[in-house]
XYZ file of C-alpha atoms in Angstrom:
477
model
C -19.344 24.197 2.332
C -16.036 25.970 2.562
C -15.610 29.185 0.951
C -12.377 30.611 -0.117
C -11.207 33.764 1.124
C -10.418 36.598 -1.251
C -6.763 35.266 -2.939
C -4.345 38.135 -3.027
C -0.733 37.743 -4.525
C 1.395 34.593 -3.625
C 4.646 33.616 -4.535
C 4.934 30.545 -5.839
C 5.612 27.077 -3.213
C 8.749 26.480 -3.285
C 9.863 22.597 -4.731
C 10.166 20.341 -2.003
C 11.450 16.832 -2.148
C 8.887 14.092 -2.281
C 9.587 10.541 -1.604
C 8.873 8.207 -4.375
C 9.609 4.508 -3.931
C 10.090 5.277 -0.319
C 7.004 6.701 0.608
C 5.382 3.849 -1.048
C 4.186 0.072 -0.128
C 3.966 -3.039 -1.757
C 0.320 -3.667 -2.199
C -0.548 -6.547 0.646
C -1.429 -10.271 -0.672
C -2.240 -12.808 1.239
C 0.487 -14.112 3.376
C 2.302 -17.330 2.851
C 1.253 -19.374 5.654
C 4.690 -21.652 5.377
C 6.865 -19.157 4.573
C 5.341 -17.305 8.062
C 5.741 -20.212 9.774
C 9.799 -20.465 8.880
C 10.284 -16.500 9.594
C 8.400 -17.079 12.474
C 10.699 -19.511 13.822
C 13.723 -18.336 12.929
C 13.319 -14.931 14.516
C 11.612 -16.702 17.947
C 15.461 -18.512 17.650
C 17.137 -15.156 17.834
C 14.945 -13.473 19.454
C 15.103 -15.693 22.796
C 18.220 -15.262 23.725
C 17.684 -11.580 23.780
C 15.487 -12.495 27.568
C 19.291 -12.858 29.327
C 20.313 -9.435 28.161
C 18.621 -5.888 28.651
C 17.142 -4.977 25.164
C 17.226 -1.324 23.967
C 14.047 0.436 24.982
C 11.684 0.382 22.362
C 11.485 3.367 20.261
C 7.923 5.082 18.434
C 8.619 3.122 15.327
C 8.622 0.093 16.785
C 5.774 0.776 18.929
C 3.289 1.970 16.094
C 0.715 -0.379 15.950
C -0.188 0.042 11.928
C 4.099 -0.115 10.815
C 6.366 -1.307 13.173
C 8.871 -2.457 10.714
C 11.891 0.632 10.386
C 12.779 1.699 6.858
C 16.143 2.144 6.462
C 17.386 4.149 3.339
C 21.395 4.404 4.627
C 24.019 2.576 6.086
C 24.368 4.548 9.437
C 20.778 3.925 10.026
C 21.227 0.473 9.844
C 24.221 -0.023 11.958
C 21.673 1.974 14.486
C 18.977 0.119 13.889
C 21.128 -3.168 15.043
C 22.633 -1.296 18.122
C 19.066 -0.824 19.211
C 17.586 -4.241 18.881
C 19.861 -7.737 19.718
C 17.934 -9.622 17.514
C 16.654 -8.056 14.037
C 15.554 -9.214 10.964
C 16.611 -7.539 7.637
C 14.547 -7.499 4.334
C 15.822 -6.151 1.392
C 13.368 -5.313 -1.481
C 13.281 -3.659 -4.575
C 9.776 -1.638 -6.386
C 10.067 -3.882 -9.358
C 11.104 -7.131 -7.393
C 7.075 -8.830 -7.779
C 8.111 -11.593 -5.196
C 8.598 -8.684 -2.686
C 5.500 -7.519 -3.073
C 3.904 -10.553 -2.120
C 6.420 -11.260 0.447
C 6.251 -7.736 1.989
C 2.748 -8.499 3.939
C 3.340 -11.411 5.728
C 6.760 -9.478 6.802
C 4.945 -6.693 8.424
C 2.726 -8.688 9.741
C 5.163 -10.990 11.541
C 6.907 -7.427 12.509
C 4.039 -7.165 14.725
C 3.384 -10.355 15.747
C 7.107 -10.713 17.007
C 8.600 -6.910 17.223
C 9.512 -4.890 19.541
C 7.088 -4.765 22.635
C 6.560 -2.134 25.878
C 8.588 -4.704 27.764
C 11.556 -4.928 25.790
C 11.188 -8.515 24.508
C 10.808 -9.336 20.372
C 12.905 -8.926 17.282
C 13.730 -5.466 15.353
C 12.456 -5.598 11.940
C 14.118 -3.561 9.020
C 13.219 -2.904 5.577
C 15.729 -1.780 3.068
C 14.615 -1.173 -0.332
C 17.718 -0.984 -2.639
C 16.589 1.440 -4.892
C 15.548 3.933 -2.376
C 18.575 6.549 -0.777
C 21.579 4.304 -0.401
C 19.946 1.398 0.211
C 21.841 -0.330 -2.850
C 25.213 1.076 -1.149
C 23.784 -0.852 1.585
C 22.893 -3.900 0.056
C 26.424 -4.219 -1.971
C 27.863 -3.322 1.658
C 26.550 -6.585 2.795
C 26.248 -8.595 -0.593
C 22.790 -8.600 -1.207
C 22.672 -10.091 -4.749
C 19.211 -10.560 -5.655
C 16.282 -9.773 -3.764
C 14.032 -10.390 -2.105
C 16.918 -11.206 0.590
C 16.539 -12.249 4.580
C 18.902 -11.303 6.795
C 19.241 -12.417 10.364
C 21.353 -10.659 13.220
C 22.147 -11.215 16.946
C 24.350 -8.694 18.602
C 25.250 -6.878 15.457
C 26.295 -10.017 13.816
C 24.830 -11.994 10.987
C 23.517 -15.445 12.005
C 21.883 -16.388 8.720
C 20.029 -15.477 5.480
C 18.227 -16.927 2.917
C 17.382 -15.422 -0.647
C 14.234 -14.918 -2.523
C 13.816 -17.465 -5.205
C 17.247 -19.501 -4.737
C 16.363 -20.586 -1.598
C 13.816 -23.509 -0.372
C 12.565 -21.727 2.069
C 11.046 -18.814 0.767
C 7.960 -20.906 -1.420
C 5.841 -19.196 -4.171
C 2.359 -17.764 -3.291
C 0.354 -20.975 -4.450
C -1.115 -22.354 -1.007
C -1.974 -19.033 -0.330
C -4.171 -18.855 -3.771
C -5.941 -21.833 -2.905
C -6.721 -21.094 0.100
C -8.330 -17.666 -0.909
C -10.019 -19.630 -3.790
C -10.788 -22.463 -1.081
C -12.851 -19.143 0.897
C -14.787 -17.544 -1.706
C -16.024 -21.469 -2.939
C -17.189 -21.372 0.628
C -18.610 -18.082 0.025
C -20.180 -19.553 -2.651
C -21.536 -22.488 -1.067
C -23.183 -20.629 1.201
C -25.868 -18.674 -0.020
C -28.599 -19.846 -2.074
C -27.760 -18.727 -6.242
C -30.738 -16.320 -8.022
C -31.977 -17.768 -10.573
C -31.347 -14.527 -12.151
C -27.881 -14.514 -12.391
C -27.496 -16.170 -16.063
C -24.427 -18.221 -15.000
C -24.742 -21.340 -12.403
C -22.550 -21.272 -9.396
C -21.222 -24.200 -10.744
C -20.070 -22.410 -14.482
C -18.467 -19.870 -11.735
C -16.514 -22.325 -9.123
C -15.429 -24.134 -12.406
C -14.131 -20.607 -14.042
C -12.228 -20.345 -11.083
C -10.522 -23.459 -10.410
C -10.184 -24.301 -14.114
C -8.678 -20.896 -15.639
C -8.335 -18.464 -12.809
C -6.236 -20.606 -10.270
C -3.638 -22.360 -12.825
C -2.871 -19.108 -14.203
C -2.436 -17.039 -11.209
C -0.446 -20.346 -9.932
C 1.883 -20.179 -13.565
C 1.903 -15.878 -12.922
C 3.270 -15.388 -9.457
C 5.612 -18.927 -9.337
C 8.929 -18.843 -8.000
C 9.699 -21.863 -9.604
C 10.395 -20.223 -13.412
C 12.259 -17.012 -14.107
C 9.976 -13.755 -14.122
C 11.097 -13.440 -18.002
C 8.700 -16.483 -18.506
C 5.865 -15.793 -16.078
C 2.713 -16.098 -18.387
C 0.914 -13.075 -18.655
C -2.819 -12.944 -19.342
C -4.907 -13.064 -21.762
C -8.794 -12.310 -23.209
C -9.483 -15.703 -22.552
C -8.338 -15.811 -19.174
C -9.566 -12.328 -18.303
C -13.707 -12.349 -19.944
C -14.643 -15.063 -18.008
C -13.436 -13.949 -15.144
C -14.867 -11.288 -15.280
C -18.003 -12.623 -16.379
C -17.836 -14.652 -13.551
C -17.100 -11.948 -11.275
C -20.167 -9.759 -12.181
C -22.087 -13.137 -11.175
C -20.217 -13.282 -7.712
C -20.766 -9.735 -7.067
C -24.924 -10.433 -7.623
C -24.706 -13.726 -6.018
C -22.924 -12.193 -2.490
C -23.348 -10.117 -0.081
C -19.905 -7.450 0.035
C -18.870 -8.776 2.568
C -18.115 -12.066 1.317
C -16.560 -10.773 -2.155
C -12.963 -9.638 -0.364
C -11.291 -13.156 -1.432
C -11.982 -12.093 -4.988
C -11.429 -8.712 -4.771
C -7.945 -10.286 -3.433
C -7.168 -12.162 -6.018
C -8.094 -9.228 -8.882
C -5.486 -7.337 -6.772
C -2.859 -9.911 -7.214
C -3.828 -10.002 -10.810
C -3.223 -6.396 -11.193
C 0.363 -6.719 -10.866
C 0.665 -8.138 -14.382
C 0.786 -5.317 -16.554
C -1.374 -7.735 -19.374
C -4.311 -7.149 -17.010
C -4.026 -3.299 -16.198
C -4.039 -3.038 -20.558
C -7.247 -5.173 -20.204
C -8.913 -3.288 -17.989
C -8.484 0.052 -19.611
C -10.926 -1.056 -22.380
C -13.334 -3.904 -20.968
C -16.755 -3.048 -20.808
C -17.988 -1.345 -17.639
C -20.720 -3.692 -16.711
C -17.981 -6.667 -15.746
C -14.931 -4.395 -15.409
C -14.209 -5.295 -11.941
C -12.272 -2.176 -11.091
C -16.373 -0.907 -12.196
C -17.674 -3.552 -10.097
C -15.430 -2.700 -6.856
C -15.470 0.634 -7.211
C -19.723 0.852 -6.951
C -19.476 -1.486 -4.245
C -17.459 0.157 -2.027
C -19.076 3.357 -2.874
C -22.633 1.999 -1.788
C -21.047 0.080 0.893
C -19.124 3.475 2.448
C -22.250 5.470 2.130
C -25.075 3.267 3.863
C -22.428 1.934 6.547
C -23.954 -1.083 8.243
C -21.698 -2.694 10.397
C -24.138 -5.656 10.575
C -22.748 -6.809 7.299
C -19.166 -5.905 8.660
C -17.521 -4.682 5.080
C -14.123 -4.083 6.430
C -12.235 -6.589 4.418
C -13.542 -6.027 1.001
C -13.046 -2.101 1.586
C -9.851 -2.583 2.483
C -8.978 -5.081 -0.198
C -10.391 -3.045 -2.715
C -8.217 0.242 -1.665
C -5.367 -2.189 -1.916
C -6.266 -3.320 -5.780
C -7.007 0.335 -6.721
C -3.534 0.875 -5.708
C -1.791 -1.865 -7.750
C -4.286 -0.616 -11.119
C -2.000 2.454 -10.476
C 1.035 0.436 -11.669
C 0.283 -0.132 -15.183
C 0.607 3.847 -17.054
C -2.593 3.191 -19.462
C -4.926 2.254 -16.799
C -3.224 4.848 -14.503
C -4.459 7.366 -17.251
C -7.767 5.980 -17.858
C -8.654 5.954 -14.028
C -7.095 9.722 -13.197
C -8.547 11.145 -16.346
C -12.112 9.206 -16.099
C -12.661 7.913 -13.098
C -11.209 10.059 -10.959
C -14.237 11.484 -8.843
C -15.439 8.340 -8.745
C -12.020 7.104 -6.820
C -12.291 10.134 -4.643
C -15.847 8.714 -3.374
C -14.216 5.637 -2.194
C -10.723 7.410 -1.175
C -11.807 9.971 0.948
C -14.341 8.316 3.235
C -11.773 5.693 3.584
C -8.855 7.933 4.691
C -10.934 9.136 7.579
C -12.493 5.463 8.527
C -11.754 3.907 12.457
C -9.899 0.439 11.817
C -5.966 1.675 11.392
C -5.377 -1.064 8.413
C -8.455 0.646 6.173
C -6.676 4.537 6.652
C -3.346 3.089 6.022
C -4.096 1.596 2.161
C -6.178 4.370 1.649
C -3.292 6.597 2.521
C -1.028 4.500 -0.179
C -3.610 4.809 -2.780
C -3.842 8.467 -1.830
C -0.469 8.707 -2.514
C -0.092 6.168 -6.004
C -3.025 8.693 -7.138
C -1.648 12.256 -5.906
C 2.024 10.934 -7.298
C 0.833 10.551 -10.695
C -0.482 13.668 -11.044
C 2.718 15.041 -9.889
C 5.147 12.974 -12.127
C 2.196 14.118 -15.063
C 2.980 17.988 -13.883
C 6.938 17.542 -14.237
C 6.800 16.201 -17.477
C 4.687 18.374 -18.839
C 6.763 21.139 -17.298
C 9.867 19.425 -19.364
C 8.206 19.968 -21.887
C 7.246 16.205 -22.783
C 4.304 14.719 -24.768
C 1.854 14.094 -21.986
C -0.058 16.418 -20.718
C -2.051 16.306 -17.461
C -5.746 17.120 -16.434
C -5.823 19.595 -14.200
C -9.109 20.214 -11.502
C -8.574 22.589 -9.234
C -12.063 21.956 -7.182
C -11.089 18.198 -6.940
C -7.682 18.944 -5.512
C -9.074 20.987 -3.207
C -11.209 18.173 -2.179
C -8.375 15.829 -2.010
C -6.090 18.044 -0.066
C -8.895 19.347 2.656
C -9.412 15.238 3.357
C -6.021 14.326 3.477
C -5.442 17.879 5.714
C -8.146 16.461 8.130
C -6.902 12.618 7.858
C -3.225 14.442 9.197
C -5.441 16.019 11.992
C -6.861 13.053 12.967
C -4.015 10.869 12.708
C -2.199 10.284 16.092
C -0.775 6.497 15.596
C 0.888 5.797 12.911
C 3.594 7.639 11.540
C 3.824 5.488 8.165
C 0.638 6.995 7.491
C 1.380 10.703 8.108
C 4.660 9.866 5.745
C 2.183 8.858 3.443
C -0.219 11.528 3.705
C 2.263 14.646 3.622
C 3.885 13.157 1.077
C 0.618 12.558 -1.133
C -0.408 16.317 0.143
C 2.869 17.686 -1.492
C 2.603 15.902 -4.525
C -1.208 17.197 -5.094
C 0.294 21.090 -3.596
C 4.054 21.059 -6.014
C 3.297 23.498 -8.782
C -0.449 23.287 -8.798
C -1.811 25.595 -11.045
C -4.943 26.011 -8.399
C -2.529 26.971 -5.552
C -2.605 30.645 -5.812
C -6.379 30.709 -5.628
C -7.874 27.720 -4.685
C -5.579 25.717 -2.703
C -3.352 28.318 -0.788
C -6.164 29.680 0.971
C -7.857 26.253 1.873
C -4.794 25.892 3.815
C -5.033 28.448 5.449
C -8.464 28.576 6.747
C -7.172 24.662 7.498
C -4.386 25.640 9.746
C -2.721 22.658 7.741
C 0.628 24.308 8.208
C -0.316 24.103 12.000
C -1.723 20.601 11.561
C 1.496 19.391 9.986
C 4.041 20.792 12.992
C 1.692 19.383 15.255
C 2.848 15.363 14.302
C 6.360 16.230 15.423
C 5.189 17.634 18.674
C 5.109 14.687 21.712
C 1.512 13.488 21.279
C 0.703 14.578 17.991
C 2.122 11.020 16.507
C 2.653 9.079 19.210
C 4.107 9.600 22.379
C 7.686 10.936 20.837
C 5.917 12.663 17.510
C 7.308 11.568 14.228
C 10.614 10.359 15.401
C 12.033 9.043 11.811
C 14.720 11.624 10.473
C 13.322 11.745 7.054
C 9.776 11.762 7.682
C 10.346 14.634 9.788
C 11.985 16.199 7.374
C 9.458 15.922 4.910
C 6.636 17.081 7.356
C 8.974 20.599 8.309
C 9.496 20.965 4.529
C 5.722 20.706 3.146
C 4.295 22.700 6.268
C 6.978 25.161 5.304
C 7.325 25.713 1.779
C 4.132 24.822 0.710
C 1.652 25.584 3.527
C 0.925 29.687 3.703
């Protein structure tokens, strides 16, 4: 157990710039097979031409197993990206774009499958958030009027593009919703339904097909403007939550991930987050899934294969912080419970689980940091500080950073999370600073910049390197 050294007077940590939208990752959804096929075809046709010429050698970012997408924040970086990749795809997005969030996981999966390989073949994939850095300037330069917009390049020249809701190529997530529901239904049919559960399996399936499916399809359809998307009502959420309670009792943990994925998508609707903030604990999907995840992590059983359930639960919790009233409840009343899921997930053996955990860690830490800043500015809101919780979180993040030697994106999110926890913390002098010294946090961070510290060359992206250096030098004693 960590014992704090005797505190000494210290100078408060200097402010450090922490990324906001740049450090967050849009929550993942089940990929649209049609969109995937279309993107693959487009990328393949551009990349095929590169076999006759010498391709630029892949850099560490494109070689990363978990984050092969370049995050571009200014025109100069984009020009360099185009020069270094004969065939390339650019994804213009924004944090407030719902369709972007649904499509981004497809884009990331294609980047993993079709990105630049060690043999020099493949296409480069870039993501430009128009609200980050000089992203808006870059969007204006390329005449981007709506998000999401995909552009295809060969030898630096744009060959084609299609835009989100205006293009036939960009279908809705309706087929994906049907696929997830079909998977969940197959799990229901594969078990002997317990007689002790008040809701029969036929009733649960009727709720899913007759209540949940129509809502999700209407809510996340690109066929109508976002302003006309329906919001969830108690008439939808109450029977769905009751069905969720029944399913959580009837199905093994490994079979719950399609259900979690549907709720994860629903939590992009602010009405769902508002409802969950006051819903009864017994049938609240967040409580159900958090309790299941905690039990799974405390009693690991590889034979049950709960990885997909844990992954989707982490992504669901990340989405839950998108609604302010729910974020406040989670941070004040369920902080310790979330930590019980988050901390072991940060140290998980699966790379995608660690990535999802790092995203959740940033959302939690960013909420804390925003609350502190508002309080310092004399705002009406107050943030509940908990030095012991911050010590636990900081310790886990530093340990996760120490272990992470492959994904630059995970290092980015973890470093940003640590900065948000440390910056202007009332517990910095007496608790956090001594802890960081014991953990040698500064050395851990700087080691990520060295060869072999994160990939063969260490952290390569300039903005990530700058963040790591600032946190190490300004916030770590």
